[in-house]
């Protein structure tokens, strides 16, 4: 999938909200580009990454007396790997609509080899379990779960947790277009791929909501949405004194959240629920109420608003439903929030009066709120329903008996508190002999401590793979001065965007391919008349002779994918002339200690930054250490928390100036070992 990567973003306290981003392609093919690569205007997420989220996503389908054909259509739109959770409040009297829904779902699951959950909101066992486990606020005066889509959603969230999923999405079951349903879920999965925070939310704005009145008319906004967004934005603007229209999805029924976030929100009863979710996020984490949850405040809440390609077509339920059941609670939750200032409140009162939702002079009624589901004792809830849970599963008994783990948030793998980025030539490897012997003890200790050792070198993939093999290093590696990052396939526990696969590695490509580099080099040669000799122009023997590498290593050094090594000879002025020629031909260059590397668009620093982000996403906070010897290491060293510089063969330090740089008084691997031995203990 590909989504546009432009538009505004607002930060409100620890909450980050994206302005609506348009989906550009629902299927964006197999040749990938990535955000990581720095394509600023679009962002692509691979099919594999989407699937990975879908396997961790539960889709809650609230249903109250919907047409069974439409209901079935909605089921067909939900991707196979998602767990469907139907929460029904359909009638059970003269016609048992709930039973029909169970039958449709069972047949569907049987035919498609899927599992699902279905339960009735008025099931008295559920009500008792909720009461016993400390969540009576959801019950009515008869002691059953109250009527309302919102109450159904909360049940859905609880069941999603019991089934061990990490994300929950909501889809109404009155949607006439299965393709639109499929698209919503794909948006959710894309969102959770690109939002780094564990507390994240995706909200959908439809591009069109068609109305049929003689001819089909593709309307941009529903009336309730338009009004709710207006006052929501007014409240934020009034509070911050900066006008904004960032909120486009205040009451979006189609939305999804990480369960870590869903557990922490206050929910409104009835149809004010989606607006209240946003209010709850801003109140708790947007600096309006005192922060009670440090972890969320630190990691931040991220909200992505996306715009669909498919139109949204569903059953219309009349003016009374729109105004009294939807607009009134939606505006009421804004009105009664500390987010709303005096002017916003006055305007809301006027709007509700003009729309006939309240009488002149009447106060805006308060919509009751339900506490965060986190309040509920999940183990107790599961225990109270032990016998009933298999009955909610389709096929009966399958899901909850075998898989329900209770809620244990997915554990983060043991965190490496540190990550080491190391240059090879002249640093881990001796500048003259290429020996790494002096590093071995320290390297082993780092490995025993579980500190990832990331090679970040001008060396090619084949050269680095040979050293990885010899040294038993299994971490990602950065080739050709940041030309690409090679990441072992199962190294990180979450999906990320990459450009291509190579053997067991997922590769993020940052530089231009060798073919393009060669073309530019040729242009530089023609325009300058200089030889600009590169490894590609030399035989293996010549490279071996020039570098001191063995024939085998020289052969690997020639296998360049994203850069070319240039042997620039002559005096200072001649070398400068050559470098100018490279620049004029659109090439960047960097001095690697003995030779120059020509490339385009990449440097070690960019690659280190991307990889550090991935480590942080995977492990939470990490401290990065970097070590190098020459000018081409500067961007890497500038990017890490603890930069070290070792001496070159001539016993001088490269002219790198960085505030935290520690200069080690020893050459190459000796310096490496001396600098890093403290990390290794
Ligand atoms: N479980 C359960 N319990 N489901 C319910 C209940 C209930 O009491 N009431 C309604 N539903 C189901 C419906 O069957 C439908 O699938 C979904 O909830 C939405 O209800 P509608 O009554 O069709 O809502 P709407 O289409 O007017 O409004 C939708 O869009 C709004 C934004 O424009 C809803 O998603 C709203 O929540 C949303 O704000």
XYZ file of C-alpha atoms and ligand atoms in Angstrom:
720
model
C 0.000 0.000 0.000
C 1.100 3.541 -0.554
C -0.064 6.582 1.364
C 0.789 10.201 0.789
C 3.377 11.484 3.186
C 2.530 15.130 3.197
C 0.283 17.319 5.237
C 0.282 18.879 8.612
C 0.964 17.340 11.990
C -0.044 18.900 15.278
C 1.566 18.183 18.615
C -0.665 18.692 21.605
C 1.237 17.752 24.738
C 2.349 14.152 24.200
C -0.244 13.627 21.475
C 0.751 13.757 17.835
C -2.069 14.018 15.284
C -1.527 13.808 11.554
C -3.739 15.791 9.239
C -5.661 13.487 6.890
C -3.318 11.525 4.635
C -4.687 10.187 1.352
C -4.276 6.559 0.414
C -2.684 6.497 -3.031
C -2.453 2.807 -3.867
C -4.185 -0.108 -2.198
C -1.652 -2.416 -3.790
C 1.678 -0.846 -4.533
C 3.476 -3.772 -6.126
C 6.597 -5.598 -5.127
C 9.432 -3.217 -5.991
C 9.576 -1.283 -2.801
C 10.674 2.124 -1.713
C 10.653 3.128 1.906
C 10.267 6.057 4.181
C 13.626 5.073 5.434
C 14.969 5.818 2.010
C 13.828 9.342 2.474
C 11.165 9.533 -0.244
C 9.368 12.423 1.312
C 6.134 12.559 -0.621
C 4.801 9.003 -0.363
C 5.228 6.136 2.017
C 4.935 2.510 1.074
C 4.230 -0.428 3.329
C 4.801 -3.950 2.064
C 2.159 -6.616 1.826
C 4.123 -8.699 4.283
C 4.130 -5.908 6.851
C 0.365 -5.439 6.432
C -0.235 -9.155 6.946
C 1.902 -9.165 10.035
C -0.351 -6.585 11.697
C -3.517 -8.298 10.482
C -2.484 -11.417 12.380
C -2.389 -9.327 15.547
C -5.583 -7.411 14.861
C -9.096 -8.154 16.091
C -11.968 -6.559 14.200
C -14.992 -5.808 16.346
C -18.265 -5.860 14.454
C -21.096 -4.223 16.414
C -24.417 -5.396 15.080
C -27.989 -4.502 15.848
C -30.656 -5.938 13.585
C -28.739 -5.436 10.371
C -29.691 -6.996 7.055
C -28.072 -10.438 6.979
C -26.916 -10.094 3.387
C -25.158 -6.846 4.266
C -23.732 -8.447 7.421
C -22.355 -11.321 5.359
C -20.862 -8.879 2.850
C -19.038 -7.144 5.685
C -17.599 -10.467 6.862
C -16.234 -11.151 3.381
C -14.416 -7.834 3.442
C -12.431 -8.581 6.616
C -8.945 -9.934 5.784
C -8.563 -13.616 6.584
C -5.882 -13.210 9.258
C -7.890 -10.826 11.446
C -9.957 -12.241 14.260
C -13.622 -11.235 13.824
C -15.501 -10.447 17.015
C -19.224 -9.899 16.524
C -20.944 -8.119 19.405
C -24.637 -8.239 18.760
C -27.531 -6.437 20.325
C -30.070 -7.765 17.863
C -33.550 -8.795 18.839
C -34.123 -12.278 20.198
C -37.875 -12.162 20.523
C -40.390 -12.983 17.769
C -37.577 -13.515 15.301
C -34.268 -14.504 16.843
C -32.008 -12.287 14.726
C -29.006 -13.096 16.869
C -29.385 -16.789 16.051
C -29.457 -15.936 12.335
C -26.255 -13.927 12.751
C -24.622 -16.886 14.525
C -25.654 -19.145 11.651
C -24.314 -16.787 8.989
C -21.033 -16.411 10.859
C -20.690 -20.190 11.418
C -21.303 -20.948 7.759
C -18.885 -18.247 6.707
C -16.182 -19.502 9.071
C -16.766 -23.094 8.000
C -16.482 -22.222 4.300
C -13.451 -20.009 4.757
C -11.677 -22.054 7.452
C -11.679 -19.195 9.902
C -12.297 -18.699 13.575
C -14.404 -15.959 15.143
C -16.185 -14.888 18.295
C -19.810 -13.910 18.625
C -21.743 -12.932 21.714
C -24.883 -11.110 22.651
C -24.553 -7.879 24.570
C -27.484 -8.841 26.815
C -25.998 -12.177 27.837
C -26.547 -12.277 31.595
C -23.347 -14.287 32.179
C -21.322 -11.484 30.631
C -23.068 -8.936 32.834
C -22.292 -10.969 35.991
C -18.667 -11.430 34.989
C -18.295 -7.693 34.381
C -19.821 -6.895 37.730
C -17.693 -9.460 39.584
C -14.502 -8.247 37.993
C -15.018 -4.600 38.866
C -16.663 -2.978 35.838
C -20.311 -2.374 36.860
C -20.403 1.055 35.151
C -21.383 -0.648 31.886
C -24.582 -2.165 33.340
C -28.140 -0.800 33.204
C -30.696 -0.761 36.003
C -31.693 -4.342 35.149
C -28.136 -5.452 35.755
C -27.484 -6.210 32.054
C -25.045 -4.456 29.735
C -26.666 -1.218 28.568
C -27.882 -0.825 24.994
C -25.482 1.058 22.770
C -22.802 0.651 20.182
C -20.250 2.002 22.603
C -21.003 -0.652 25.226
C -20.681 -3.235 22.446
C -17.304 -1.782 21.536
C -16.048 -2.107 25.111
C -17.101 -5.764 25.174
C -15.232 -6.150 21.888
C -12.090 -4.613 23.388
C -12.232 -7.000 26.339
C -12.696 -10.027 24.081
C -9.839 -8.863 21.844
C -7.595 -8.819 24.900
C -8.746 -12.283 25.944
C -7.957 -13.622 22.509
C -4.377 -12.391 22.798
C -4.482 -9.809 19.989
C -2.580 -6.511 20.187
C -4.790 -4.199 18.148
C -8.510 -3.665 17.832
C -10.402 -2.119 14.923
C -14.110 -1.363 14.542
C -16.274 -1.821 11.468
C -20.022 -1.157 11.350
C -22.047 -4.059 10.000
C -24.417 -1.939 7.900
C -21.808 -1.220 5.242
C -22.980 -2.051 1.716
C -19.515 -2.227 0.155
C -17.248 -5.138 1.184
C -14.391 -3.532 -0.773
C -14.636 -0.497 1.494
C -14.556 -2.752 4.564
C -11.407 -4.415 3.251
C -9.871 -1.020 2.658
C -10.598 0.168 6.212
C -8.801 -2.797 7.685
C -5.855 -2.266 5.345
C -5.652 1.336 6.541
C -5.557 0.124 10.132
C -2.736 -2.294 9.356
C -0.793 0.331 7.434
C -1.230 2.774 10.290
C 0.126 0.421 12.923
C 3.102 -0.193 10.688
C 4.050 3.428 10.405
C 3.094 4.704 13.852
C 6.016 4.082 16.170
C 4.247 4.517 19.500
C 2.700 1.498 21.264
C -0.177 3.870 22.035
C -1.520 4.491 18.586
C -4.788 5.035 16.778
C -5.920 5.119 13.151
C -9.084 7.027 12.222
C -10.698 6.964 8.848
C -12.212 9.765 6.869
C -14.177 8.639 3.849
C -13.381 10.390 0.637
C -17.063 10.285 -0.341
C -20.285 9.390 1.366
C -22.724 8.980 -1.520
C -26.347 10.031 -1.176
C -28.966 8.630 -3.486
C -31.616 11.193 -4.365
C -32.627 10.493 -7.939
C -28.992 10.494 -8.986
C -26.095 9.327 -6.890
C -24.299 12.301 -5.371
C -20.838 11.890 -3.869
C -20.923 14.006 -0.753
C -17.642 14.773 1.041
C -18.879 14.947 4.612
C -21.751 13.660 6.702
C -23.518 16.536 8.459
C -22.798 15.274 11.956
C -19.121 14.781 11.091
C -18.830 18.259 9.657
C -20.360 19.905 12.730
C -18.484 17.759 15.256
C -15.122 18.410 13.568
C -15.855 22.140 13.519
C -16.413 22.394 17.266
C -13.639 19.998 18.136
C -11.199 22.166 16.191
C -12.692 25.270 17.743
C -12.040 23.877 21.213
C -8.391 23.105 20.385
C -7.909 26.491 18.695
C -9.450 28.376 21.589
C -7.257 26.579 24.054
C -3.992 26.988 22.171
C -4.721 30.398 20.596
C -3.659 28.945 17.264
C -6.410 28.248 14.780
C -6.399 24.669 13.541
C -8.548 22.362 11.478
C -6.459 19.258 12.189
C -9.367 17.105 13.383
C -11.188 15.542 10.430
C -12.422 12.360 12.031
C -13.889 13.451 15.378
C -16.760 10.962 15.240
C -15.296 8.385 12.829
C -17.007 5.048 13.408
C -14.254 3.301 11.452
C -11.152 3.464 13.592
C -8.635 1.214 15.318
C -6.332 1.351 18.330
C -3.535 -0.526 19.954
C -5.073 -2.371 22.885
C -2.510 -0.684 25.123
C -4.241 2.579 24.283
C -7.806 1.230 24.207
C -7.441 -0.009 27.784
C -6.670 3.493 29.042
C -9.504 5.562 27.574
C -12.766 6.777 29.071
C -15.686 5.852 26.823
C -18.960 7.717 26.346
C -22.185 5.786 26.312
C -24.008 5.666 22.964
C -22.862 7.414 19.796
C -20.613 10.043 21.373
C -18.067 7.269 21.781
C -15.607 8.108 19.011
C -15.554 11.812 19.797
C -15.024 10.993 23.470
C -12.068 8.718 22.652
C -10.258 11.687 21.143
C -11.291 13.902 24.035
C -10.018 11.302 26.481
C -6.642 11.141 24.717
C -6.249 14.916 24.695
C -7.388 15.321 28.286
C -5.056 12.643 29.640
C -2.023 13.099 27.426
C -2.478 16.486 25.742
C -1.553 18.501 28.819
C -5.116 19.285 29.902
C -5.347 17.084 32.979
C -2.334 16.109 35.103
C -0.466 13.155 33.599
C -1.050 9.956 35.539
C 0.571 7.510 33.156
C 4.251 8.342 32.691
C 4.939 5.639 30.133
C 2.275 6.936 27.754
C 3.393 10.521 28.284
C 6.970 9.552 27.454
C 6.241 7.388 24.428
C 3.446 9.654 23.222
C 0.103 8.880 21.631
C 0.085 8.911 17.836
C -3.081 9.420 15.834
C -3.093 8.884 12.102
C -6.051 10.147 10.089
C -6.365 8.600 6.658
C -8.668 9.157 3.722
C -10.128 6.208 1.856
C -10.402 5.488 -1.828
C -13.709 3.562 -1.654
C -16.890 5.508 -0.933
C -18.757 4.852 2.312
C -22.268 3.616 1.685
C -24.454 2.487 4.548
C -28.020 2.480 5.770
C -29.357 5.936 6.705
C -31.417 5.929 9.880
C -33.218 9.234 9.639
C -32.998 12.789 10.920
C -34.022 12.009 14.507
C -31.193 9.443 14.823
C -28.690 11.892 13.343
C -29.561 14.795 15.579
C -30.616 13.304 18.892
C -28.583 10.099 18.999
C -25.431 11.251 17.235
C -24.948 15.007 17.134
C -26.153 15.679 20.671
C -23.813 13.224 22.493
C -20.917 14.091 20.195
C -21.138 17.795 20.971
C -22.019 17.099 24.589
C -18.717 15.311 25.252
C -16.816 18.279 23.804
C -18.935 20.735 25.774
C -18.374 18.993 29.089
C -14.644 18.442 28.610
C -12.120 20.791 30.218
C -10.746 21.041 26.680
C -13.627 23.357 25.725
C -13.361 27.022 26.613
C -16.208 29.428 27.187
C -16.652 30.495 23.552
C -16.681 26.910 22.334
C -19.323 26.047 24.898
C -21.499 29.011 23.880
C -21.234 28.080 20.212
C -22.119 24.445 20.933
C -25.186 25.481 22.917
C -26.305 27.707 20.034
C -25.720 24.966 17.447
C -27.631 22.349 19.442
C -30.498 24.779 19.932
C -30.628 25.682 16.238
C -30.548 22.011 15.258
C -33.460 21.353 17.618
C -31.458 18.961 19.796
C -32.174 21.043 22.914
C -34.732 23.747 23.685
C -33.886 27.449 23.997
C -32.350 28.047 27.436
C -31.929 24.320 28.132
C -28.525 23.127 29.386
C -26.468 20.758 27.285
C -27.082 17.352 28.889
C -24.047 15.478 30.120
C -23.259 12.164 28.423
C -22.351 9.499 30.995
C -18.815 8.166 30.716
C -17.455 4.710 31.434
C -14.039 4.246 33.055
C -11.040 2.777 31.220
C -11.392 -1.010 30.750
C -8.041 -1.310 32.515
C -10.077 -1.085 35.704
C -11.486 -4.529 35.035
C -9.707 -7.500 36.592
C -9.112 -9.494 33.446
C -8.149 -12.739 35.160
C -11.265 -12.645 37.292
C -13.436 -11.875 34.251
C -11.973 -14.830 32.402
C -12.408 -17.034 35.469
C -16.079 -16.064 35.873
C -16.785 -16.950 32.248
C -14.645 -20.095 32.109
C -17.559 -22.373 31.196
C -19.208 -19.955 28.778
C -16.211 -18.828 26.758
C -16.151 -21.821 24.381
C -19.767 -21.081 23.466
C -18.794 -17.681 22.120
C -16.270 -19.207 19.751
C -16.931 -20.197 16.157
C -16.371 -23.069 15.649
C -17.533 -23.705 19.166
C -14.799 -24.136 21.746
C -11.887 -23.306 19.495
C -10.543 -19.900 20.302
C -10.982 -18.977 23.867
C -10.328 -22.363 25.415
C -7.122 -22.980 23.555
C -5.661 -19.553 23.162
C -6.944 -17.168 25.781
C -3.865 -16.133 27.702
C -5.493 -13.564 29.942
C -3.968 -10.218 29.276
C -0.269 -10.113 29.382
C 1.021 -7.331 27.201
C 3.441 -8.692 24.604
C 6.806 -8.822 26.349
C 9.604 -6.773 24.930
C 12.558 -8.992 24.190
C 15.445 -8.638 26.622
C 16.639 -5.148 25.827
C 20.180 -4.582 24.721
C 20.855 -1.366 26.584
C 23.540 -0.589 24.056
C 24.162 -0.923 20.377
C 27.656 -0.630 18.937
C 28.240 0.742 15.436
C 31.749 0.036 14.258
C 33.807 0.932 11.242
C 35.952 -1.907 9.853
C 39.013 -0.772 7.867
C 41.478 0.963 10.162
C 39.228 0.482 13.180
C 38.189 -3.093 13.931
C 40.666 -4.167 11.263
C 44.271 -3.010 11.400
C 44.920 -0.234 8.837
C 47.860 -2.098 7.312
C 47.529 -5.795 8.137
C 43.697 -5.995 8.271
C 44.087 -8.094 11.421
C 41.333 -8.073 14.033
C 43.176 -10.192 16.578
C 43.637 -7.322 19.043
C 39.838 -6.898 19.216
C 38.866 -10.490 19.768
C 38.616 -10.631 23.557
C 36.617 -7.443 23.812
C 34.418 -8.476 20.903
C 33.615 -11.805 22.550
C 32.729 -10.086 25.825
C 30.412 -7.669 24.006
C 28.726 -10.578 22.287
C 28.321 -12.439 25.565
C 26.662 -9.368 27.037
C 24.220 -9.361 24.109
C 25.408 -5.998 22.768
C 24.697 -5.885 19.042
C 27.811 -5.219 16.969
C 26.764 -3.454 13.794
C 29.386 -3.159 11.088
C 29.168 0.233 9.435
C 31.797 0.367 6.777
C 32.678 1.281 3.201
C 33.159 -2.427 2.607
C 30.805 -4.302 0.318
C 28.173 -6.832 1.310
C 30.369 -9.793 0.342
C 33.364 -8.464 2.271
C 31.297 -7.817 5.376
C 29.532 -11.163 5.179
C 32.900 -12.878 5.210
C 33.933 -11.031 8.387
C 30.545 -11.664 10.013
C 31.002 -15.332 9.361
C 34.553 -15.391 10.724
C 33.670 -13.409 13.842
C 30.258 -14.956 14.509
C 28.547 -11.547 14.308
C 24.822 -11.912 13.640
C 23.578 -8.344 13.811
C 22.456 -6.040 10.983
C 25.190 -4.387 8.930
C 25.606 -1.216 6.915
C 27.450 -1.510 3.633
C 29.278 0.899 1.354
C 29.194 3.994 3.550
C 25.495 3.779 4.274
C 24.490 2.606 0.777
C 22.218 -0.038 2.299
C 21.305 -1.702 5.580
C 21.120 -5.495 5.660
C 18.880 -6.801 8.451
C 18.543 -10.520 9.242
C 14.950 -11.493 8.470
C 13.684 -12.271 11.967
C 15.923 -9.872 13.826
C 13.284 -7.318 14.823
C 9.958 -8.428 16.231
C 7.868 -5.981 14.194
C 7.441 -5.400 10.481
C 9.196 -2.495 8.828
C 9.475 -1.132 5.331
C 12.375 -2.432 3.271
C 13.363 -2.329 -0.381
C 14.292 -5.850 -1.304
C 15.210 -9.216 0.085
C 18.612 -10.785 -0.268
C 18.948 -14.362 0.946
C 17.898 -14.163 4.602
C 18.171 -10.410 4.838
C 15.696 -7.584 4.443
C 17.483 -4.695 2.808
C 16.844 -0.989 3.194
C 18.427 0.743 0.251
C 19.679 4.278 0.794
C 22.124 5.007 -1.991
C 21.926 5.004 -5.768
C 22.674 1.711 -7.476
C 26.149 1.062 -8.876
C 24.936 1.278 -12.472
C 23.825 4.880 -11.993
C 27.032 5.698 -10.105
C 29.045 4.355 -13.063
C 27.075 6.472 -15.524
C 27.751 9.571 -13.474
C 31.420 8.663 -13.166
C 31.640 8.310 -16.909
C 30.081 11.755 -17.278
C 32.649 13.157 -14.815
C 35.471 11.580 -16.807
C 34.207 12.957 -20.091
C 33.632 16.433 -18.757
C 36.926 16.691 -16.846
C 39.212 14.603 -19.004
C 40.538 12.967 -15.807
C 40.981 9.177 -15.518
C 39.059 8.853 -12.180
C 40.135 5.235 -11.856
C 37.846 3.027 -9.820
C 37.992 -0.582 -8.637
C 35.719 -1.498 -11.543
C 38.451 -0.361 -13.965
C 41.074 -2.497 -12.265
C 41.723 -6.226 -12.302
C 41.491 -8.249 -9.113
C 45.283 -8.400 -9.015
C 45.589 -4.633 -9.361
C 43.116 -4.049 -6.549
C 44.988 -6.554 -4.373
C 48.254 -4.820 -5.100
C 46.897 -1.357 -4.419
C 45.080 -2.270 -1.215
C 47.182 -5.024 0.271
C 44.134 -7.282 0.298
C 44.314 -10.955 -0.593
C 43.066 -11.892 -4.056
C 39.860 -13.306 -2.602
C 39.232 -10.127 -0.561
C 40.097 -7.919 -3.523
C 37.527 -9.766 -5.603
C 34.886 -9.102 -2.946
C 35.935 -5.454 -2.672
C 35.135 -5.075 -6.364
C 31.554 -6.300 -5.932
C 30.103 -2.878 -5.288
C 26.361 -2.219 -5.265
C 25.955 1.406 -4.172
C 29.308 3.163 -4.533
C 32.648 3.057 -6.297
C 36.073 3.216 -4.704
C 38.332 5.640 -6.531
C 42.084 5.662 -6.571
C 42.780 9.372 -6.995
C 46.440 10.038 -7.476
C 48.493 13.191 -7.929
C 49.101 16.281 -5.868
C 46.546 18.086 -3.752
C 45.397 20.270 -6.600
C 44.894 17.333 -8.955
C 42.903 15.438 -6.331
C 40.770 18.505 -5.720
C 40.139 18.780 -9.464
C 38.974 15.182 -9.498
C 36.669 15.756 -6.539
C 35.146 18.814 -8.236
C 34.477 16.705 -11.303
C 32.601 14.188 -9.161
C 30.476 16.922 -7.599
C 29.653 18.374 -11.018
C 28.454 14.977 -12.168
C 26.055 14.692 -9.205
C 28.191 12.422 -7.039
C 29.096 12.727 -3.372
C 32.459 11.568 -2.120
C 34.114 10.770 1.128
C 37.670 9.947 2.118
C 37.944 6.535 3.703
C 41.538 6.733 4.908
C 43.293 5.572 1.729
C 40.795 5.885 -1.061
C 37.827 8.010 -1.944
C 34.308 6.580 -2.181
C 31.954 8.036 -4.780
C 28.244 7.619 -4.108
C 24.983 9.547 -4.195
C 22.651 10.463 -1.383
C 23.931 8.207 1.367
C 26.298 8.447 4.278
C 26.927 6.316 7.332
C 24.993 8.695 9.582
C 21.679 8.285 7.758
C 21.921 4.527 7.984
C 22.864 4.624 11.672
C 19.908 6.881 12.395
C 17.440 4.533 10.696
C 18.832 1.449 12.366
C 18.848 3.167 15.766
C 15.155 3.969 15.301
C 14.459 0.319 14.565
C 16.355 -0.735 17.695
C 14.376 1.755 19.751
C 11.095 0.527 18.361
C 12.094 -2.979 19.194
C 13.649 -2.520 22.616
C 12.533 0.873 23.912
C 15.449 3.100 24.848
C 18.951 2.203 23.719
C 22.291 3.938 24.093
C 24.416 3.944 20.955
C 28.190 3.832 20.753
C 30.136 4.435 17.562
C 33.793 3.944 16.731
C 35.810 4.878 13.652
C 39.086 6.278 12.380
C 38.508 8.483 9.370
C 36.529 11.298 7.817
C 33.883 8.995 6.397
C 33.026 8.004 9.975
C 32.081 11.543 10.962
C 28.334 11.230 10.110
C 28.139 7.935 12.021
C 29.925 9.380 15.055
C 27.710 12.470 14.977
C 24.651 10.237 15.180
C 25.588 8.118 18.215
C 25.436 8.906 21.915
C 29.060 7.923 22.599
C 31.496 8.507 19.711
C 35.090 7.215 19.772
C 37.958 7.912 17.366
C 41.045 5.717 17.128
C 44.446 6.689 15.689
C 45.237 6.119 12.049
C 48.326 4.156 10.978
C 50.370 7.379 10.944
C 49.493 7.905 14.631
C 47.279 10.892 13.848
C 43.610 11.351 14.450
C 41.396 12.258 11.534
C 40.281 15.894 11.665
C 36.844 15.200 13.139
C 35.376 17.675 15.582
C 32.360 16.602 17.598
C 31.347 17.755 21.066
C 31.294 14.364 22.791
C 34.060 12.718 20.769
C 36.538 10.662 22.808
C 39.902 10.253 21.110
C 41.693 7.012 21.890
C 45.461 7.040 21.819
C 45.972 3.729 20.050
C 45.877 2.592 16.448
C 42.966 0.635 14.896
C 42.041 -2.556 16.756
C 44.156 -1.738 19.823
C 42.242 1.514 20.124
C 38.983 -0.361 19.504
C 39.646 -2.754 22.317
C 40.791 -0.051 24.703
C 37.768 2.146 24.018
C 35.182 -0.591 24.313
C 36.481 -2.839 27.042
C 34.475 -0.910 29.652
C 31.270 -1.680 27.745
C 32.203 -5.307 27.741
C 32.395 -5.740 31.510
N -23.504 -4.268 19.664
C -24.262 -3.232 19.337
N -25.074 -2.708 20.294
N -24.205 -2.711 18.101
C -24.988 -1.659 17.813
C -25.846 -1.086 18.736
C -25.910 -1.671 20.054
O -26.649 -1.267 20.921
N -26.473 -0.050 18.122
C -25.999 0.009 16.866
N -25.116 -0.967 16.671
C -24.317 -1.255 15.460
C -25.084 -1.182 14.183
O -25.667 -2.406 13.846
C -24.016 -0.775 13.195
O -23.290 -1.881 12.730
C -23.088 0.079 14.014
O -23.328 -0.253 15.372
C -23.314 1.563 13.802
O -24.613 1.891 14.176
P -25.536 2.831 13.299
O -26.780 3.098 14.039
O -25.650 2.275 11.928
O -24.670 4.152 13.276
P -24.604 5.244 12.151
O -24.343 4.615 10.854
O -25.723 6.155 12.251
O -23.280 6.019 12.615
C -22.014 5.475 12.405
O -21.135 6.471 11.906
C -20.918 7.560 12.806
C -19.965 8.557 12.144
O -20.553 9.082 11.041
C -21.493 4.917 13.739
O -20.300 4.231 13.526
C -21.261 6.035 14.729
O -20.690 5.492 15.927
C -20.337 7.083 14.110
O -20.157 8.153 15.012
